[in-house]
Structure formats: structure tokens, C-alpha cells
Amino acid sequence: MSKSLGNFVTIHELLHTEKFGGTYWAGPVLRHAMLLTHYRQPIDFSLARLKEAAGELNNFALVVLGKSLKRGAAPSDALIDALSDDINYAEARTILQAAAKKAQAGDELAAQQLFSDCEFLGLFDLDRYAALRLGFSARGQVPAGLDVERAYAEIQVAFLNDNGPLLQEWKKRLERDGHRFEFDNEGFLHLIFGGSERFEASVEALIAARLEARKSKNWAESDRIRDELLAMGIALKDNKDGTTTWEVKR
């Protein structure tokens, strides 16, 4: 990547434009991607590397989500030792991955340590880390013509990057049609579409009717209702305990 080849891009452009890869990039993702290459080596600044960094931060965020976390706790001695060894980020990454594996297995101390290490590295913030998850929740029926994946990506990254103008643009755009978005205390995005209460009530009514059809072994009616819900953009999951849960299809 160089000016002479015409493929030069600045950090500001990565954060605030779609010039590279057709999307905005979150600051923590750029930081992690750049640190993955030792400072003595040319940075592997590619779309594949950015996606790799985003995917790994998503995994780290998932395993600490919902845990009782403290801000400002000391990073691990192992992390400090790795960084003191000529900024050995490869070893630091191994330490993060090991903590994530333990946290995923239910180790609360490992979850806190993973968060603290990521916070020390500038990758996590207690009020925003969940925005690094590659996902969102949606309430109500997704309106026709809205690219919900694009909306999610732009709103999420604007929140992480303190991009106020882009957040306001999406706020006005959604509110104009009776929709809105909000973030929870950990930074997870919720898209709420107009008429969501009525829509959810109709979905629940159809699910109840389908459950009755299944109890009566009326499989044709059960399948018909499932197809109707699919046409509404609703995916069902039949649980082992006999209940059915649903979500808006991505």
C-alpha cells in the first residue's frame, strides 16, 4: 500500500469512510490488526487481516459478555512481560486467547483478566465492548427497502468511533419512518422498528396456534404457520422442552 500505487488510505478514512473494503472500521479493530504485525516488520494491512482482527475481538467480547466486570483492574503480569519483551504481541495474543478459552469454560477470573488485558491494550471499554460483537438484536418487522446489515454495521462502528454525525444521520433516517436504535450498558445494539409491539403480538399468536396444531399432530397446519412466519421474516427454533422461540432472520 503506497501513494505511488494509488492505494493509500489514512486511519481517519478507515474510521470515518467506506473507502477500504466498502465499510467503516472500528478503532479497536484497527489497533488489534496493526499490533498483530511486529513493529519491526511491514504491517500486513489487508482486508483479510482486518476481518481476522474483527472476528477475534468478537470472540473475546462474547466470552466476557454478561460477566461482572470491573473497569481499571491491573493487566496480567504475563501480558506485561510479553509487551516488555520488545512488544511481543504474538505472545500477548496467545495470552488473550488462553484467557478467552478459560472464560468460555466458565472461569470468572479469566473473564475479568481477559477484559482487563484488552482494556489495557485499548481494545475494550466497559461501556462499549459489546459493540465489537458481530451481531445485533432487532424488534419488530424489518421494513422493506432497509439494508439492515448495513444499518447495523454503520451504527455500531459510529458508536465505537464517536462518529456523532453518522449516528445522527442514522437516528434521523430511522426516526423519520417510526424506527429507532439504542445501546445497552455494555454497548450492544438494539434496532427497534415501528409497530414492534403489534408485530410481536401477532408473531406470538401464530406461534401459539402452531403449538396447538403440533399437539393435535396437524402437521400440515403447523408447516403452513411456519411458512407464514418465514414470509414475515421470522425464524423459529423448537426447543427440547416443548417451547418455541423466534428471532428476526438476518
PDB file of C-alpha atoms in Angstrom:
ATOM      1  CA  MET A   1       0.000   0.000   0.000  1.00  0.00           C
ATOM      2  CA  SER A   2       1.551   3.308  -1.071  1.00  0.00           C
ATOM      3  CA  LYS A   3       0.708   6.703  -2.536  1.00  0.00           C
ATOM      4  CA  SER A   4       2.587   5.866  -5.745  1.00  0.00           C
ATOM      5  CA  LEU A   5       0.339   2.853  -6.352  1.00  0.00           C
ATOM      6  CA  GLY A   6      -2.785   4.876  -5.699  1.00  0.00           C
ATOM      7  CA  ASN A   7      -3.998   2.606  -2.909  1.00  0.00           C
ATOM      8  CA  PHE A   8      -3.046   4.791   0.043  1.00  0.00           C
ATOM      9  CA  VAL A   9      -5.584   5.192   2.837  1.00  0.00           C
ATOM     10  CA  THR A  10      -5.375   7.107   6.117  1.00  0.00           C
ATOM     11  CA  ILE A  11      -6.525   5.983   9.562  1.00  0.00           C
ATOM     12  CA  HIS A  12      -9.106   8.775   9.507  1.00  0.00           C
ATOM     13  CA  GLU A  13     -10.513   7.418   6.243  1.00  0.00           C
ATOM     14  CA  LEU A  14     -10.686   3.905   7.693  1.00  0.00           C
ATOM     15  CA  LEU A  15     -12.580   5.164  10.725  1.00  0.00           C
ATOM     16  CA  HIS A  16     -14.944   7.591   9.023  1.00  0.00           C
ATOM     17  CA  THR A  17     -15.389   6.495   5.402  1.00  0.00           C
ATOM     18  CA  GLU A  18     -16.087   3.336   3.410  1.00  0.00           C
ATOM     19  CA  LYS A  19     -13.011   3.776   1.238  1.00  0.00           C
ATOM     20  CA  PHE A  20     -11.353   0.492   2.283  1.00  0.00           C
ATOM     21  CA  GLY A  21     -13.385  -2.688   1.905  1.00  0.00           C
ATOM     22  CA  GLY A  22     -16.655  -0.822   1.397  1.00  0.00           C
ATOM     23  CA  THR A  23     -17.241  -0.376   5.130  1.00  0.00           C
ATOM     24  CA  TYR A  24     -16.298   1.665   8.184  1.00  0.00           C
ATOM     25  CA  TRP A  25     -13.779   0.136  10.593  1.00  0.00           C
ATOM     26  CA  ALA A  26     -13.863   0.340  14.385  1.00  0.00           C
ATOM     27  CA  GLY A  27     -10.841   1.819  16.140  1.00  0.00           C
ATOM     28  CA  PRO A  28     -10.199  -1.258  18.326  1.00  0.00           C
ATOM     29  CA  VAL A  29     -10.226  -3.459  15.219  1.00  0.00           C
ATOM     30  CA  LEU A  30      -7.602  -1.270  13.524  1.00  0.00           C
ATOM     31  CA  ARG A  31      -5.470  -1.265  16.666  1.00  0.00           C
ATOM     32  CA  HIS A  32      -5.611  -5.053  17.025  1.00  0.00           C
ATOM     33  CA  ALA A  33      -4.921  -5.582  13.311  1.00  0.00           C
ATOM     34  CA  MET A  34      -1.851  -3.348  13.362  1.00  0.00           C
ATOM     35  CA  LEU A  35      -0.470  -4.860  16.565  1.00  0.00           C
ATOM     36  CA  LEU A  36      -0.683  -8.325  15.022  1.00  0.00           C
ATOM     37  CA  THR A  37       2.386  -7.363  12.978  1.00  0.00           C
ATOM     38  CA  HIS A  38       5.592  -6.693  14.925  1.00  0.00           C
ATOM     39  CA  TYR A  39       6.651  -3.061  14.759  1.00  0.00           C
ATOM     40  CA  ARG A  40       9.928  -4.022  13.038  1.00  0.00           C
ATOM     41  CA  GLN A  41       8.022  -5.611  10.137  1.00  0.00           C
ATOM     42  CA  PRO A  42       5.867  -4.069   7.378  1.00  0.00           C
ATOM     43  CA  ILE A  43       2.259  -4.041   8.535  1.00  0.00           C
ATOM     44  CA  ASP A  44       0.039  -6.603   6.821  1.00  0.00           C
ATOM     45  CA  PHE A  45      -2.710  -4.074   6.258  1.00  0.00           C
ATOM     46  CA  SER A  46      -5.193  -6.079   4.239  1.00  0.00           C
ATOM     47  CA  LEU A  47      -8.921  -6.673   4.221  1.00  0.00           C
ATOM     48  CA  ALA A  48      -8.294 -10.248   5.366  1.00  0.00           C
ATOM     49  CA  ARG A  49      -6.250  -9.038   8.347  1.00  0.00           C
ATOM     50  CA  LEU A  50      -8.935  -6.530   9.375  1.00  0.00           C
ATOM     51  CA  LYS A  51     -11.616  -9.217   9.189  1.00  0.00           C
ATOM     52  CA  GLU A  52      -9.410 -11.536  11.237  1.00  0.00           C
ATOM     53  CA  ALA A  53      -8.983  -8.853  13.905  1.00  0.00           C
ATOM     54  CA  ALA A  54     -12.715  -8.081  13.963  1.00  0.00           C
ATOM     55  CA  GLY A  55     -13.564 -11.765  14.306  1.00  0.00           C
ATOM     56  CA  GLU A  56     -11.163 -12.259  17.196  1.00  0.00           C
ATOM     57  CA  LEU A  57     -12.440  -9.231  19.116  1.00  0.00           C
ATOM     58  CA  ASN A  58     -15.969 -10.533  18.537  1.00  0.00           C
ATOM     59  CA  ASN A  59     -14.951 -13.812  20.182  1.00  0.00           C
ATOM     60  CA  PHE A  60     -13.337 -12.026  23.128  1.00  0.00           C
ATOM     61  CA  ALA A  61     -16.423  -9.844  23.627  1.00  0.00           C
ATOM     62  CA  LEU A  62     -18.725 -12.859  23.531  1.00  0.00           C
ATOM     63  CA  VAL A  63     -16.948 -14.751  26.316  1.00  0.00           C
ATOM     64  CA  VAL A  64     -16.974 -11.816  28.758  1.00  0.00           C
ATOM     65  CA  LEU A  65     -20.471 -10.585  27.906  1.00  0.00           C
ATOM     66  CA  GLY A  66     -22.801 -10.603  30.890  1.00  0.00           C
ATOM     67  CA  LYS A  67     -19.992 -11.148  33.390  1.00  0.00           C
ATOM     68  CA  SER A  68     -19.491  -8.908  36.425  1.00  0.00           C
ATOM     69  CA  LEU A  69     -16.557  -6.849  35.158  1.00  0.00           C
ATOM     70  CA  LYS A  70     -14.531  -4.073  36.785  1.00  0.00           C
ATOM     71  CA  ARG A  71     -13.035  -1.117  34.955  1.00  0.00           C
ATOM     72  CA  GLY A  72      -9.388  -0.227  35.532  1.00  0.00           C
ATOM     73  CA  ALA A  73      -8.183  -3.515  37.048  1.00  0.00           C
ATOM     74  CA  ALA A  74      -4.485  -4.277  36.575  1.00  0.00           C
ATOM     75  CA  PRO A  75      -3.421  -6.191  33.454  1.00  0.00           C
ATOM     76  CA  SER A  76      -1.899  -9.625  33.931  1.00  0.00           C
ATOM     77  CA  ASP A  77       1.805  -9.980  34.694  1.00  0.00           C
ATOM     78  CA  ALA A  78       2.069 -12.331  31.727  1.00  0.00           C
ATOM     79  CA  LEU A  79       0.777  -9.631  29.372  1.00  0.00           C
ATOM     80  CA  ILE A  80       3.189  -7.038  30.748  1.00  0.00           C
ATOM     81  CA  ASP A  81       6.083  -9.497  30.424  1.00  0.00           C
ATOM     82  CA  ALA A  82       5.170 -10.178  26.786  1.00  0.00           C
ATOM     83  CA  LEU A  83       4.948  -6.492  25.907  1.00  0.00           C
ATOM     84  CA  SER A  84       8.196  -5.770  27.772  1.00  0.00           C
ATOM     85  CA  ASP A  85       9.925  -8.310  25.530  1.00  0.00           C
ATOM     86  CA  ASP A  86      10.286  -5.941  22.557  1.00  0.00           C
ATOM     87  CA  ILE A  87       6.487  -5.619  22.306  1.00  0.00           C
ATOM     88  CA  ASN A  88       5.945  -9.327  21.695  1.00  0.00           C
ATOM     89  CA  TYR A  89       2.303  -9.021  20.653  1.00  0.00           C
ATOM     90  CA  ALA A  90       2.264 -12.546  19.266  1.00  0.00           C
ATOM     91  CA  GLU A  91       2.805 -13.810  22.822  1.00  0.00           C
ATOM     92  CA  ALA A  92       0.322 -11.253  24.164  1.00  0.00           C
ATOM     93  CA  ARG A  93      -2.256 -12.547  21.705  1.00  0.00           C
ATOM     94  CA  THR A  94      -1.637 -16.112  22.890  1.00  0.00           C
ATOM     95  CA  ILE A  95      -2.274 -14.932  26.460  1.00  0.00           C
ATOM     96  CA  LEU A  96      -5.563 -13.313  25.424  1.00  0.00           C
ATOM     97  CA  GLN A  97      -6.648 -16.437  23.566  1.00  0.00           C
ATOM     98  CA  ALA A  98      -5.822 -18.668  26.553  1.00  0.00           C
ATOM     99  CA  ALA A  99      -7.839 -16.423  28.884  1.00  0.00           C
ATOM    100  CA  ALA A 100     -10.740 -16.445  26.413  1.00  0.00           C
ATOM    101  CA  LYS A 101     -10.733 -20.237  26.344  1.00  0.00           C
ATOM    102  CA  LYS A 102     -10.877 -20.394  30.153  1.00  0.00           C
ATOM    103  CA  ALA A 103     -13.577 -17.722  30.289  1.00  0.00           C
ATOM    104  CA  GLN A 104     -15.668 -19.632  27.771  1.00  0.00           C
ATOM    105  CA  ALA A 105     -15.456 -22.648  30.087  1.00  0.00           C
ATOM    106  CA  GLY A 106     -16.931 -20.559  32.909  1.00  0.00           C
ATOM    107  CA  ASP A 107     -13.824 -19.206  34.642  1.00  0.00           C
ATOM    108  CA  GLU A 108     -14.950 -15.816  36.019  1.00  0.00           C
ATOM    109  CA  LEU A 109     -11.421 -14.741  36.984  1.00  0.00           C
ATOM    110  CA  ALA A 110     -10.201 -15.467  33.466  1.00  0.00           C
ATOM    111  CA  ALA A 111     -13.070 -13.395  32.058  1.00  0.00           C
ATOM    112  CA  GLN A 112     -12.072 -10.418  34.205  1.00  0.00           C
ATOM    113  CA  GLN A 113      -8.418 -10.870  33.281  1.00  0.00           C
ATOM    114  CA  LEU A 114      -9.256 -11.028  29.577  1.00  0.00           C
ATOM    115  CA  PHE A 115     -11.291  -7.846  29.889  1.00  0.00           C
ATOM    116  CA  SER A 116      -8.558  -6.075  31.884  1.00  0.00           C
ATOM    117  CA  ASP A 117      -5.860  -7.086  29.407  1.00  0.00           C
ATOM    118  CA  CYS A 118      -7.976  -5.958  26.453  1.00  0.00           C
ATOM    119  CA  GLU A 119      -8.785  -2.714  28.261  1.00  0.00           C
ATOM    120  CA  PHE A 120      -5.077  -2.105  28.912  1.00  0.00           C
ATOM    121  CA  LEU A 121      -4.353  -2.653  25.207  1.00  0.00           C
ATOM    122  CA  GLY A 122      -7.029  -0.151  24.215  1.00  0.00           C
ATOM    123  CA  LEU A 123      -9.263  -2.824  22.693  1.00  0.00           C
ATOM    124  CA  PHE A 124     -12.136  -2.793  25.214  1.00  0.00           C
ATOM    125  CA  ASP A 125     -14.118  -0.161  27.079  1.00  0.00           C
ATOM    126  CA  LEU A 126     -16.602  -1.260  29.732  1.00  0.00           C
ATOM    127  CA  ASP A 127     -19.444   0.787  28.226  1.00  0.00           C
ATOM    128  CA  ARG A 128     -18.779  -0.190  24.623  1.00  0.00           C
ATOM    129  CA  TYR A 129     -17.059  -3.547  24.303  1.00  0.00           C
ATOM    130  CA  ALA A 130     -20.277  -5.379  23.337  1.00  0.00           C
ATOM    131  CA  ALA A 131     -20.417  -3.211  20.209  1.00  0.00           C
ATOM    132  CA  LEU A 132     -17.497  -5.302  18.940  1.00  0.00           C
ATOM    133  CA  ARG A 133     -19.826  -8.283  18.668  1.00  0.00           C
ATOM    134  CA  LEU A 134     -20.645  -9.173  15.088  1.00  0.00           C
ATOM    135  CA  GLY A 135     -24.374  -9.116  15.740  1.00  0.00           C
ATOM    136  CA  PHE A 136     -27.337  -7.127  16.999  1.00  0.00           C
ATOM    137  CA  SER A 137     -30.912  -7.600  18.156  1.00  0.00           C
ATOM    138  CA  ALA A 138     -33.960  -6.490  16.192  1.00  0.00           C
ATOM    139  CA  ARG A 139     -37.506  -5.951  17.434  1.00  0.00           C
ATOM    140  CA  GLY A 140     -40.388  -5.696  15.026  1.00  0.00           C
ATOM    141  CA  GLN A 141     -40.576  -6.408  11.330  1.00  0.00           C
ATOM    142  CA  VAL A 142     -37.652  -5.180   9.278  1.00  0.00           C
ATOM    143  CA  PRO A 143     -39.078  -2.601   6.853  1.00  0.00           C
ATOM    144  CA  ALA A 144     -38.831  -3.297   3.148  1.00  0.00           C
ATOM    145  CA  GLY A 145     -36.031  -1.393   1.481  1.00  0.00           C
ATOM    146  CA  LEU A 146     -33.838  -1.136   4.574  1.00  0.00           C
ATOM    147  CA  ASP A 147     -30.460  -2.839   4.358  1.00  0.00           C
ATOM    148  CA  VAL A 148     -30.450  -3.906   7.999  1.00  0.00           C
ATOM    149  CA  GLU A 149     -26.922  -5.350   7.849  1.00  0.00           C
ATOM    150  CA  ARG A 150     -25.580  -2.041   6.570  1.00  0.00           C
ATOM    151  CA  ALA A 151     -27.551  -0.121   9.192  1.00  0.00           C
ATOM    152  CA  TYR A 152     -26.133  -2.330  11.927  1.00  0.00           C
ATOM    153  CA  ALA A 153     -22.546  -2.035  10.682  1.00  0.00           C
ATOM    154  CA  GLU A 154     -22.602   1.745  10.307  1.00  0.00           C
ATOM    155  CA  ILE A 155     -24.395   2.477  13.596  1.00  0.00           C
ATOM    156  CA  GLN A 156     -22.228   0.056  15.550  1.00  0.00           C
ATOM    157  CA  VAL A 157     -18.936   1.425  14.235  1.00  0.00           C
ATOM    158  CA  ALA A 158     -20.102   5.047  14.545  1.00  0.00           C
ATOM    159  CA  PHE A 159     -20.788   4.352  18.224  1.00  0.00           C
ATOM    160  CA  LEU A 160     -17.345   2.788  18.747  1.00  0.00           C
ATOM    161  CA  ASN A 161     -15.589   5.612  16.889  1.00  0.00           C
ATOM    162  CA  ASP A 162     -17.522   8.516  18.461  1.00  0.00           C
ATOM    163  CA  ASN A 163     -18.733   9.434  14.984  1.00  0.00           C
ATOM    164  CA  GLY A 164     -21.531  11.750  16.086  1.00  0.00           C
ATOM    165  CA  PRO A 165     -22.545  12.966  12.607  1.00  0.00           C
ATOM    166  CA  LEU A 166     -23.048   9.409  11.303  1.00  0.00           C
ATOM    167  CA  LEU A 167     -25.034   8.427  14.409  1.00  0.00           C
ATOM    168  CA  GLN A 168     -27.261  11.486  13.975  1.00  0.00           C
ATOM    169  CA  GLU A 169     -27.733  10.705  10.294  1.00  0.00           C
ATOM    170  CA  TRP A 170     -28.983   7.204  11.130  1.00  0.00           C
ATOM    171  CA  LYS A 171     -31.086   8.489  14.041  1.00  0.00           C
ATOM    172  CA  LYS A 172     -32.928  10.926  11.769  1.00  0.00           C
ATOM    173  CA  ARG A 173     -33.239   8.389   8.969  1.00  0.00           C
ATOM    174  CA  LEU A 174     -34.818   5.747  11.211  1.00  0.00           C
ATOM    175  CA  GLU A 175     -36.995   8.113  13.256  1.00  0.00           C
ATOM    176  CA  ARG A 176     -38.449   9.557  10.057  1.00  0.00           C
ATOM    177  CA  ASP A 177     -40.083   6.178   9.446  1.00  0.00           C
ATOM    178  CA  GLY A 178     -41.007   5.499  13.075  1.00  0.00           C
ATOM    179  CA  HIS A 179     -37.963   3.366  13.946  1.00  0.00           C
ATOM    180  CA  ARG A 180     -35.113   3.828  16.405  1.00  0.00           C
ATOM    181  CA  PHE A 181     -31.979   2.253  17.837  1.00  0.00           C
ATOM    182  CA  GLU A 182     -30.459   2.058  21.290  1.00  0.00           C
ATOM    183  CA  PHE A 183     -27.386   0.623  23.003  1.00  0.00           C
ATOM    184  CA  ASP A 184     -27.443  -1.242  26.301  1.00  0.00           C
ATOM    185  CA  ASN A 185     -24.997  -0.603  29.163  1.00  0.00           C
ATOM    186  CA  GLU A 186     -22.328  -2.789  27.563  1.00  0.00           C
ATOM    187  CA  GLY A 187     -22.697  -1.262  24.108  1.00  0.00           C
ATOM    188  CA  PHE A 188     -24.819  -3.914  22.376  1.00  0.00           C
ATOM    189  CA  LEU A 189     -27.016  -2.522  19.597  1.00  0.00           C
ATOM    190  CA  HIS A 190     -30.790  -2.950  19.519  1.00  0.00           C
ATOM    191  CA  LEU A 191     -32.736  -1.964  16.390  1.00  0.00           C
ATOM    192  CA  ILE A 192     -36.398  -1.275  17.181  1.00  0.00           C
ATOM    193  CA  PHE A 193     -38.783  -0.990  14.267  1.00  0.00           C
ATOM    194  CA  GLY A 194     -42.105   0.855  14.396  1.00  0.00           C
ATOM    195  CA  GLY A 195     -45.146  -1.161  15.384  1.00  0.00           C
ATOM    196  CA  SER A 196     -42.924  -3.715  17.087  1.00  0.00           C
ATOM    197  CA  GLU A 197     -45.415  -4.373  19.908  1.00  0.00           C
ATOM    198  CA  ARG A 198     -48.235  -5.212  17.499  1.00  0.00           C
ATOM    199  CA  PHE A 199     -45.904  -7.227  15.324  1.00  0.00           C
ATOM    200  CA  GLU A 200     -44.573  -9.248  18.265  1.00  0.00           C
ATOM    201  CA  ALA A 201     -48.119  -9.925  19.475  1.00  0.00           C
ATOM    202  CA  SER A 202     -49.082 -11.293  16.050  1.00  0.00           C
ATOM    203  CA  VAL A 203     -45.951 -13.469  15.971  1.00  0.00           C
ATOM    204  CA  GLU A 204     -46.696 -14.873  19.436  1.00  0.00           C
ATOM    205  CA  ALA A 205     -50.301 -15.591  18.412  1.00  0.00           C
ATOM    206  CA  LEU A 206     -49.145 -17.517  15.344  1.00  0.00           C
ATOM    207  CA  ILE A 207     -46.618 -19.467  17.408  1.00  0.00           C
ATOM    208  CA  ALA A 208     -49.330 -20.382  19.928  1.00  0.00           C
ATOM    209  CA  ALA A 209     -51.573 -21.563  17.079  1.00  0.00           C
ATOM    210  CA  ARG A 210     -48.716 -23.616  15.665  1.00  0.00           C
ATOM    211  CA  LEU A 211     -48.059 -25.242  19.038  1.00  0.00           C
ATOM    212  CA  GLU A 212     -51.729 -26.241  19.242  1.00  0.00           C
ATOM    213  CA  ALA A 213     -51.511 -27.694  15.741  1.00  0.00           C
ATOM    214  CA  ARG A 214     -48.435 -29.694  16.749  1.00  0.00           C
ATOM    215  CA  LYS A 215     -50.180 -31.018  19.871  1.00  0.00           C
ATOM    216  CA  SER A 216     -53.035 -32.162  17.636  1.00  0.00           C
ATOM    217  CA  LYS A 217     -50.489 -33.650  15.204  1.00  0.00           C
ATOM    218  CA  ASN A 218     -51.848 -31.403  12.484  1.00  0.00           C
ATOM    219  CA  TRP A 219     -48.502 -31.217  10.746  1.00  0.00           C
ATOM    220  CA  ALA A 220     -49.852 -29.580   7.606  1.00  0.00           C
ATOM    221  CA  GLU A 221     -51.215 -26.642   9.611  1.00  0.00           C
ATOM    222  CA  SER A 222     -48.015 -26.466  11.647  1.00  0.00           C
ATOM    223  CA  ASP A 223     -45.946 -26.254   8.461  1.00  0.00           C
ATOM    224  CA  ARG A 224     -48.303 -23.665   6.984  1.00  0.00           C
ATOM    225  CA  ILE A 225     -47.877 -21.397  10.003  1.00  0.00           C
ATOM    226  CA  ARG A 226     -44.104 -21.848   9.951  1.00  0.00           C
ATOM    227  CA  ASP A 227     -44.078 -20.831   6.278  1.00  0.00           C
ATOM    228  CA  GLU A 228     -46.250 -17.811   7.080  1.00  0.00           C
ATOM    229  CA  LEU A 229     -43.817 -16.729   9.774  1.00  0.00           C
ATOM    230  CA  LEU A 230     -40.870 -17.250   7.437  1.00  0.00           C
ATOM    231  CA  ALA A 231     -42.575 -14.983   4.925  1.00  0.00           C
ATOM    232  CA  MET A 232     -42.791 -12.378   7.709  1.00  0.00           C
ATOM    233  CA  GLY A 233     -39.045 -12.680   8.251  1.00  0.00           C
ATOM    234  CA  ILE A 234     -39.275 -14.812  11.399  1.00  0.00           C
ATOM    235  CA  ALA A 235     -37.130 -17.889  12.046  1.00  0.00           C
ATOM    236  CA  LEU A 236     -38.398 -20.412  14.624  1.00  0.00           C
ATOM    237  CA  LYS A 237     -36.477 -22.704  16.935  1.00  0.00           C
ATOM    238  CA  ASP A 238     -38.313 -25.638  18.527  1.00  0.00           C
ATOM    239  CA  ASN A 239     -36.693 -26.370  21.890  1.00  0.00           C
ATOM    240  CA  LYS A 240     -36.386 -29.723  23.645  1.00  0.00           C
ATOM    241  CA  ASP A 241     -38.674 -28.560  26.463  1.00  0.00           C
ATOM    242  CA  GLY A 242     -41.550 -28.121  24.016  1.00  0.00           C
ATOM    243  CA  THR A 243     -41.340 -24.347  23.766  1.00  0.00           C
ATOM    244  CA  THR A 244     -40.670 -22.378  20.601  1.00  0.00           C
ATOM    245  CA  THR A 245     -38.508 -19.270  20.404  1.00  0.00           C
ATOM    246  CA  TRP A 246     -38.143 -16.914  17.479  1.00  0.00           C
ATOM    247  CA  GLU A 247     -35.877 -14.268  16.011  1.00  0.00           C
ATOM    248  CA  VAL A 248     -35.849 -11.917  13.071  1.00  0.00           C
ATOM    249  CA  LYS A 249     -33.955 -13.544  10.189  1.00  0.00           C
ATOM    250  CA  ARG A 250     -30.572 -11.947   9.414  1.00  0.00           C
TER     251      ARG A 250
END
